[in-house]
CSV table of C-alpha atoms and ligand atoms in Angstrom, one decimal:
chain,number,residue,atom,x,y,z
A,1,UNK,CA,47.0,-19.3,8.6
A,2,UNK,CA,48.1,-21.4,11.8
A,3,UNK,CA,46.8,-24.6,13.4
A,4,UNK,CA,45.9,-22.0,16.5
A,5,UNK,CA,42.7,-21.1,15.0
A,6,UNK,CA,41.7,-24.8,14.5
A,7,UNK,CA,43.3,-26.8,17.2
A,8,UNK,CA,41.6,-29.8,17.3
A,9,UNK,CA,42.9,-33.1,16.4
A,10,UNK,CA,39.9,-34.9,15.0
A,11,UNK,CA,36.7,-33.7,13.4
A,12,UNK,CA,34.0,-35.1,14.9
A,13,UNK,CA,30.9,-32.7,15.0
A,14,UNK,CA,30.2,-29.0,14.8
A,15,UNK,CA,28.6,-29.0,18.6
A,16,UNK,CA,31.7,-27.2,20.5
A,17,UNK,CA,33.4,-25.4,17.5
A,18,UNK,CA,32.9,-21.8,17.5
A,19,UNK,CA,32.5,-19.3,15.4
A,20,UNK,CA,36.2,-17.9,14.6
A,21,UNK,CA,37.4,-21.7,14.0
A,22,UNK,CA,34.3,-22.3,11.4
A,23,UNK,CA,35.3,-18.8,9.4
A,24,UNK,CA,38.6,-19.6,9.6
A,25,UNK,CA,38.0,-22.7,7.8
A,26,UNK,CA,35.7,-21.2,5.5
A,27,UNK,CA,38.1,-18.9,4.9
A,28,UNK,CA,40.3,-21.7,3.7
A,29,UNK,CA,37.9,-23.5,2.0
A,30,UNK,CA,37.3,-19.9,-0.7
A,31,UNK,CA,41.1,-20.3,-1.7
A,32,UNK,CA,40.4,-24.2,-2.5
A,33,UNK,CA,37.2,-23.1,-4.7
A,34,UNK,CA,39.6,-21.0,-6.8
A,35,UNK,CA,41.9,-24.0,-7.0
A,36,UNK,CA,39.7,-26.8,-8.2
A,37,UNK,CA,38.4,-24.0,-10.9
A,38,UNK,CA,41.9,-23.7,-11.9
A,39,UNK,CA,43.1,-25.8,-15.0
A,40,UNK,CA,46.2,-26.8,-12.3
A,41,UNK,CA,44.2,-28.6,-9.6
A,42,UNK,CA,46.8,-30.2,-7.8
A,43,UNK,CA,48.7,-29.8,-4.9
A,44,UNK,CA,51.5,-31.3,-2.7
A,45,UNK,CA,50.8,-30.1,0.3
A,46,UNK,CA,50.1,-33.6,1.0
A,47,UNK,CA,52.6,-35.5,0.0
A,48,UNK,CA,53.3,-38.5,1.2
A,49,UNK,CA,50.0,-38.7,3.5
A,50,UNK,CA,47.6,-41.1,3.5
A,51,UNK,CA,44.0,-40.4,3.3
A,52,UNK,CA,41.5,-43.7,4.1
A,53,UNK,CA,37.6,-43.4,3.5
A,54,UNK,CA,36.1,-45.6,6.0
A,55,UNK,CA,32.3,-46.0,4.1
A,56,UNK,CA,29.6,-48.8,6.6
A,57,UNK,CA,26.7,-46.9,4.5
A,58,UNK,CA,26.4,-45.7,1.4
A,59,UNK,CA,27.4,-42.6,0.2
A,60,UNK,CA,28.1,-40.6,-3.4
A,61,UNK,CA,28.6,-37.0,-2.6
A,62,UNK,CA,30.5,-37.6,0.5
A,63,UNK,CA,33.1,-40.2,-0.3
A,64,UNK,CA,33.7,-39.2,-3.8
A,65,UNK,CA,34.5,-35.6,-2.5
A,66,UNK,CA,36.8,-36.6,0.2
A,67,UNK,CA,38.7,-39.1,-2.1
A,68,UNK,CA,39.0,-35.8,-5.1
A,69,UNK,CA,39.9,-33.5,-2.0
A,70,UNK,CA,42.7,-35.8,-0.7
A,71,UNK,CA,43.6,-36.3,-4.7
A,72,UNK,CA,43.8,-32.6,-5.2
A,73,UNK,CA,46.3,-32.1,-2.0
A,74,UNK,CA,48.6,-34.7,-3.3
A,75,UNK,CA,48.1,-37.6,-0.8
A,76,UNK,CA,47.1,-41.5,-1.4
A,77,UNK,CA,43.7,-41.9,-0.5
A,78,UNK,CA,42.2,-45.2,-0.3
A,79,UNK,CA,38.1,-45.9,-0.1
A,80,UNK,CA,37.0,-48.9,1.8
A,81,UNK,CA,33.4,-50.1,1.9
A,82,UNK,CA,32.0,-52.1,4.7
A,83,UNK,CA,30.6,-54.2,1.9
A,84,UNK,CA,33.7,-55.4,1.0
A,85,UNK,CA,35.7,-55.8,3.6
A,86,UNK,CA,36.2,-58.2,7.0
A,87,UNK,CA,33.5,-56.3,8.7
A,88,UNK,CA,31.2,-58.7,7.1
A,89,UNK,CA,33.3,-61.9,8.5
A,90,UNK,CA,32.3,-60.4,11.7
A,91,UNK,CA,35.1,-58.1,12.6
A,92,UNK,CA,34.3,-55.3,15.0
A,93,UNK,CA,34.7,-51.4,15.0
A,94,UNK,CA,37.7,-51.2,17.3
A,95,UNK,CA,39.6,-54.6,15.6
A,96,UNK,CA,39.0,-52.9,12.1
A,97,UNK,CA,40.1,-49.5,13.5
A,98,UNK,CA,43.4,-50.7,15.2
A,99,UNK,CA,44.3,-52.9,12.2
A,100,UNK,CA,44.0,-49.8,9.7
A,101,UNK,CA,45.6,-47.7,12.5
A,102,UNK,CA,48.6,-49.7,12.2
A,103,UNK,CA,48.9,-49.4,8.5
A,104,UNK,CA,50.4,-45.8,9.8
A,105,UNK,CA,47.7,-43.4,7.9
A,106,UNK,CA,47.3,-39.9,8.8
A,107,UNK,CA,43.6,-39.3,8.4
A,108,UNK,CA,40.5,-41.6,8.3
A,109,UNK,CA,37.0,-40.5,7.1
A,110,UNK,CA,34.1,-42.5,8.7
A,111,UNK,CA,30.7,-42.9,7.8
A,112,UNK,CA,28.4,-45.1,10.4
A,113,UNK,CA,25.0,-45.5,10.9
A,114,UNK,CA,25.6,-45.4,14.4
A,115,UNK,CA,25.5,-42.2,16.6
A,116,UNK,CA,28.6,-41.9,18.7
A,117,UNK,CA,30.2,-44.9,16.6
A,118,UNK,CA,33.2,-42.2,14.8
A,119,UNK,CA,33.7,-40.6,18.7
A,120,UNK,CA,34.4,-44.3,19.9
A,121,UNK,CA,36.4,-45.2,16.8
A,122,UNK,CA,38.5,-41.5,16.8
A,123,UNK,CA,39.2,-42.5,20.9
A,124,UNK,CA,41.2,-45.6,19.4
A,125,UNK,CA,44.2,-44.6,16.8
A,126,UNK,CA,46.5,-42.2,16.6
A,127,UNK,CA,45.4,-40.6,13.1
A,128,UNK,CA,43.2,-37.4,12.8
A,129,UNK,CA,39.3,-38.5,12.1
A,130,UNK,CA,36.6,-36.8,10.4
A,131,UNK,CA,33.1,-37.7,10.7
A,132,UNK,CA,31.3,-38.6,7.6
A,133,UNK,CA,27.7,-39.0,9.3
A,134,UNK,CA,27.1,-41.4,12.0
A,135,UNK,CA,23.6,-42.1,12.5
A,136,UNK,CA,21.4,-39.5,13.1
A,137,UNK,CA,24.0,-37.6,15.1
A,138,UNK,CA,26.4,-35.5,13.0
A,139,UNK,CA,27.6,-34.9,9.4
A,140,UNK,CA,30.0,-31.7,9.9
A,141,UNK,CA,31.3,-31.5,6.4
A,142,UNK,CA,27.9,-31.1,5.1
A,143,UNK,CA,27.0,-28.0,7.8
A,144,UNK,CA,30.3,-26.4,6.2
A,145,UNK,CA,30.1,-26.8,3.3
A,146,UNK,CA,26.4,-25.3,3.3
A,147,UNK,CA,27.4,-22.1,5.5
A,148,UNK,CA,30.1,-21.6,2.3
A,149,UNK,CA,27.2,-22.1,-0.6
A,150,UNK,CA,25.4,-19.9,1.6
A,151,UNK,CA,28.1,-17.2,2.7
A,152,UNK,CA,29.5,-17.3,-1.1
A,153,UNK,CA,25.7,-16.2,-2.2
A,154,UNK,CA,24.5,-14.0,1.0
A,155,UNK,CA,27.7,-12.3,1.9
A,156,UNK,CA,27.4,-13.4,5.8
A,157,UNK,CA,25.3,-15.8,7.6
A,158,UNK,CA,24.7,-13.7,10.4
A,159,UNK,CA,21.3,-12.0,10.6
A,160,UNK,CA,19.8,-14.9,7.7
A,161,UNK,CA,17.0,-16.7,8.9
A,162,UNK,CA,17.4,-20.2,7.7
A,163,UNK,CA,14.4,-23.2,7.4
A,164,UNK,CA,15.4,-26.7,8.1
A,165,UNK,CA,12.6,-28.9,6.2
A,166,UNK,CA,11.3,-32.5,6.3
A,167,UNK,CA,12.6,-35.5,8.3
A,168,UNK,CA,14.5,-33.5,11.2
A,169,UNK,CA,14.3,-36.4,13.0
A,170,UNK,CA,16.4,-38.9,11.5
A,171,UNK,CA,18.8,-36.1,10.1
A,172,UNK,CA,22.4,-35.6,11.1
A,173,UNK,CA,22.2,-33.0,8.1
A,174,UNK,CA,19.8,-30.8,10.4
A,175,UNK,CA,21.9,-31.1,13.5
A,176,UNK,CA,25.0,-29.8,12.1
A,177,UNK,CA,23.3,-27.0,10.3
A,178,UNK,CA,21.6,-26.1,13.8
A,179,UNK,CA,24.7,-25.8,16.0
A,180,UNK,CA,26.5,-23.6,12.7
A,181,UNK,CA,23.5,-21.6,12.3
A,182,UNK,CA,23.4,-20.7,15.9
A,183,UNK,CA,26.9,-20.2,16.1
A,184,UNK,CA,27.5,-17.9,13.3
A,185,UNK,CA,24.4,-15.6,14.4
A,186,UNK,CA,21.8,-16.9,12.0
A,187,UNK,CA,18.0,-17.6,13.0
A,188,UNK,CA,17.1,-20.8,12.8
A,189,UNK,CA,13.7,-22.5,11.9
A,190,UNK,CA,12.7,-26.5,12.0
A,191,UNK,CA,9.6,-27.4,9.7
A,192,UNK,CA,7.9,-30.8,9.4
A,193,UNK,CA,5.1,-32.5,11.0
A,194,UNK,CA,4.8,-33.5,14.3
A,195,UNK,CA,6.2,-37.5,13.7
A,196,UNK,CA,9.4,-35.9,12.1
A,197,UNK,CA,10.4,-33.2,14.7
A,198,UNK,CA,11.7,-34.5,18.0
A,199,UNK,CA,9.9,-32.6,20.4
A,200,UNK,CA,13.0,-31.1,22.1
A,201,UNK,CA,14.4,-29.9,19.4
A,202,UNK,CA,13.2,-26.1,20.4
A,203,UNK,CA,16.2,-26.6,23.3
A,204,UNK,CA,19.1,-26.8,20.7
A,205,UNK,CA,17.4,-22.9,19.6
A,206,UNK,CA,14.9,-23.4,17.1
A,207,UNK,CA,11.9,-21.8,16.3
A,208,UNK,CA,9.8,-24.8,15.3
A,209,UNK,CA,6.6,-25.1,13.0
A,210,UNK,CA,4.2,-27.5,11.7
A,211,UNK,CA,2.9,-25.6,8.7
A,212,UNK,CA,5.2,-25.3,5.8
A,213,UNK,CA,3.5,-22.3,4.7
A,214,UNK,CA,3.5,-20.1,7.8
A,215,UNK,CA,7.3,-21.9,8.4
A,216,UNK,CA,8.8,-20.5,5.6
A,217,UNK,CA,7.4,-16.8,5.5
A,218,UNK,CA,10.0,-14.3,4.7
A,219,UNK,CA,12.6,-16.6,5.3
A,220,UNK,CA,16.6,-16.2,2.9
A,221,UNK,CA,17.3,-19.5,3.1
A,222,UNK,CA,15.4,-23.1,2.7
A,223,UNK,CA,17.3,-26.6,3.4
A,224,UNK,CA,15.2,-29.4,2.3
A,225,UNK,CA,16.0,-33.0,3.8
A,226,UNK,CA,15.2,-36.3,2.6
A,227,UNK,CA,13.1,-38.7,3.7
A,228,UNK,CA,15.1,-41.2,5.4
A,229,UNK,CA,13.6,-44.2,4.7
A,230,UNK,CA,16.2,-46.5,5.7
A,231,UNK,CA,16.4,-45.0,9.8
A,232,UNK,CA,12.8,-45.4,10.2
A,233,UNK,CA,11.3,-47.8,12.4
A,234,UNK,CA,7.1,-47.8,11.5
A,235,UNK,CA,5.5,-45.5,9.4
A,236,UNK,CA,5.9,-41.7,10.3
A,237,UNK,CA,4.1,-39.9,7.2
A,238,UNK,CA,0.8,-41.4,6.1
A,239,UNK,CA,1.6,-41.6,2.5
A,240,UNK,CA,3.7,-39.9,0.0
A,241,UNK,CA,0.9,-37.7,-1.6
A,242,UNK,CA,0.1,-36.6,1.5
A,243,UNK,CA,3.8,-35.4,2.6
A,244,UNK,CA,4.6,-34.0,-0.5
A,245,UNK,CA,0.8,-31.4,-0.5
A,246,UNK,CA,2.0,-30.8,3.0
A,247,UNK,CA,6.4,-30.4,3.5
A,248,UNK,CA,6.9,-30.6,0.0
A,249,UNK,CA,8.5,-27.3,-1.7
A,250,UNK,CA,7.0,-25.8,-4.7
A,251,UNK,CA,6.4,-23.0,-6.3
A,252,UNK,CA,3.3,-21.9,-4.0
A,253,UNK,CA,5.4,-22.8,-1.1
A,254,UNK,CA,8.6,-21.1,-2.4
A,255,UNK,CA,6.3,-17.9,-3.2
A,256,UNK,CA,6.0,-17.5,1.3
A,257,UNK,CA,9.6,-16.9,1.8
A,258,UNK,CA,11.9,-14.1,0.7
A,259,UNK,CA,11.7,-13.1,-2.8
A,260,UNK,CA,15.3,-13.9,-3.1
A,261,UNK,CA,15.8,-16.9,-1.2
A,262,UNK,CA,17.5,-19.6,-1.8
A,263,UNK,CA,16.9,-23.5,-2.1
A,264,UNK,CA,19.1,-26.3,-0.4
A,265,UNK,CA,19.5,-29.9,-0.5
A,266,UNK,CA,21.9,-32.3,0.9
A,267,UNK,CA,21.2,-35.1,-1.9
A,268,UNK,CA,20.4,-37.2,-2.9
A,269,UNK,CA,16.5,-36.1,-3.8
A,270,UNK,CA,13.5,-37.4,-3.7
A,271,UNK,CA,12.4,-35.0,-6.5
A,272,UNK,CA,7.9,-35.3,-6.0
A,273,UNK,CA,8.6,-36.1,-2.2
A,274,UNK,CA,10.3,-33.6,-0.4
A,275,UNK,CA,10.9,-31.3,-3.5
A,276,UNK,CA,9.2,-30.6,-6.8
A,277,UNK,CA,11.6,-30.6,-9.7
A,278,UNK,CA,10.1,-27.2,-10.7
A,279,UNK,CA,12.2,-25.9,-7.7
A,280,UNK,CA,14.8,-28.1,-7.7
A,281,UNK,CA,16.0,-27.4,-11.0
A,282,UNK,CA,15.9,-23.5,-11.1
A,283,UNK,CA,18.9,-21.8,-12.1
A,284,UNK,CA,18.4,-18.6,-10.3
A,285,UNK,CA,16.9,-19.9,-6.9
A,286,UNK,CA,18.6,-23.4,-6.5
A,287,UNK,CA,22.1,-23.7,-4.8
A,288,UNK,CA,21.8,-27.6,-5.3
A,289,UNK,CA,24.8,-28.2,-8.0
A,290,UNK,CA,27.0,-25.5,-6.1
A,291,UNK,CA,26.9,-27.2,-2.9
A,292,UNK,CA,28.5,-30.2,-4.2
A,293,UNK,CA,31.0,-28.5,-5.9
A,294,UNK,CA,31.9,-26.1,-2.1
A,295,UNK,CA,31.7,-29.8,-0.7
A,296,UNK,CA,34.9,-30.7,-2.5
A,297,UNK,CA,36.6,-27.0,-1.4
A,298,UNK,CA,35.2,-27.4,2.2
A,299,UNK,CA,36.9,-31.2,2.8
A,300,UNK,CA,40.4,-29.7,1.0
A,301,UNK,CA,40.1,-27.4,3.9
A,302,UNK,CA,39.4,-29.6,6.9
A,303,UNK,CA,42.5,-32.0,5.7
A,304,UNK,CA,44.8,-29.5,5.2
A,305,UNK,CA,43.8,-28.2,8.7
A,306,UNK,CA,44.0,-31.3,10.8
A,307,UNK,CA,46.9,-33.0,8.5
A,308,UNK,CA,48.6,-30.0,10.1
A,309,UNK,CA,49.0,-31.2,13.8
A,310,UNK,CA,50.6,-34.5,12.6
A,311,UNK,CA,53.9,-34.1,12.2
A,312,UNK,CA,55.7,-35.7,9.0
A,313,UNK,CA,58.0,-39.0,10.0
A,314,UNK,CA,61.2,-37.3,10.9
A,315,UNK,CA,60.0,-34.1,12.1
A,316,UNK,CA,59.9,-33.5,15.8
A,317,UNK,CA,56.8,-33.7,17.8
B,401,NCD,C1,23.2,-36.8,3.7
B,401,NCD,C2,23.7,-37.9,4.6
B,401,NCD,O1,24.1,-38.9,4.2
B,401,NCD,O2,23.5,-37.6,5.8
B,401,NCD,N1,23.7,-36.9,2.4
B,401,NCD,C3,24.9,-36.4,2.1
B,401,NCD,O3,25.9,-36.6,2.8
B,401,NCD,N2,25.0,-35.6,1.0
B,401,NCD,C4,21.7,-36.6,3.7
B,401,NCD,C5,20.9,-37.8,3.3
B,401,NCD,O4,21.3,-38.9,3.1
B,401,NCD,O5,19.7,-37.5,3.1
């Protein structure tokens, strides 16, 4: 494969990438799957490159896959959390950008609560950037590395009919999956109540429901979201109980859609809030554990693409 069918230099959202450039990074991603099954998991195809993991919120899944993806292609990668570093003395976005920027690295991961703060930050050095999640924006790792758990299982995603469920409105998780889904062909439904669901969500082309039970009828595919306490300003569900009787899935739930369809979840769970560990935990229906594992093939896949416009110190531009 070329860098024709990706050519972009940064990785910033799923919004504007179409549907040949997300299968031919799936596609990339399948031979990566077989690799990290392999006893051999290492690569040099990145040799010599440096990977930095640019954390201002917290993260497991995420930065621990990026920092084994970069491992497994041979570069240096190097995790910094806003915790620990001069963004608490007060330094800004940009000043902490341009100062990594001039430690010559070729691709920096960013997660920020902000919406738009990774654009801003990507508009500033001269690496290649992926977006880890800012804010309630975007988090297009996580929208690939679903469509693989969900291609690898369903043979296509075209023609599926997908339910997004819970907290749509704080989730970054549920817009990537949207402009994917729509992309690749699939039909897409939002479920949650009416505080959770921005109300013009139906313009991004979504079916939208406020009963879980009627939302989820004869659907392949259910992605459960978490309830993001941490973005919400106020109270938006009237108590726990109540949210999980309503939006959470269980077995009665389950029992509406598809006989064969599958379960989703970005982690991390709130098992008894959003899910029932009932669901959550069953072997045949659950795609939970296998997502984390395409999460590791799927971020192989978007370095090795965009490490592939940068050209090595020597080599011509
Ligand atoms: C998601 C995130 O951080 O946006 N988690 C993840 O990356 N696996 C979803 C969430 O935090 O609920």
């Amino acid at each position: 494969m070329t860098q024709d069918c990706f050519p972009h230099r940064h990785l910033l959202g799923i919004q504007g990438l179409g549907p040949e450039e997300i299968t031919a990074l799936l596609d990339l991603a399948e031979g990566y799957v077989l690799q990290n099954r392999s006893l051999d998991k290492r690569k040099n195809l990145l040799r010599g490159r440096t990977v930095i993991n640019l954390f201002f919120e917290n993260s497991t899944r995420t930065r621990t896959s990026f920092e084994l993806a970069g491992k497994r292609l041979g570069a240096d990668v190097i995790n910094m959390q806003a915790a620990a570093s001069s963004v608490q003395k007060g330094e800004t976005l940009i000043d902490t950008a341009m100062t990594l920027n001039a430690m010559h690295l070729d691709v920096l991961v960013v997660r920020h609560p902000d919406s738009g703060a990774v654009k801003l930050l990507s508009e500033k050095v001269n690496c290649a950037v992926i977006n880890g999640g800012d804010g309630s924006h975007e988090h297009p790792t996580q929208a690939l590395l679903d469509a693989l758990t969900i291609r690898r299982r369903k043979g296509a995603l075209s023609g599926l009919t997908v339910a997004i469920c819970g907290d749509v409105l704080h989730s970054r998780v549920a817009r990537s999956n949207i402009y994917l889904l729509n992309a690749m062909g699939a039909r897409v439904r939002v479920i949650g109540p009416r505080t959770l669901v921005p109300t013009a969500i139906d313009r991004l082309g979504v079916e939208v429901f406020h009963d879980m039970r009627k939302g989820l009828a004869e659907v392949d595919v259910i992605m459960m979201l978490r309830i993001q306490n941490e973005r919400m300003r106020g109270n938006f569900i009237p108590s726990i109980r109540e949210y999980f009787h309503f939006f959470g899935l269980d077995r009665e739930k389950l029992a509406m859609a598809k006989p064969d369809a599958v379960i989703m979840h970005p982690g991390p769970m709130n098992r008894g809030v959003e899910i029932d560990s009932d669901v959550a935990d069953d072997v045949e229906r659950s795609l939970i554990r296998e997502q984390v594992e395409m999460g590791v093939a799927v971020r192989m896949a978007c370095l090795d693409l965009l490490t592939r416009h940068i050209p090595r110190s020597g080599e011509a531009v």
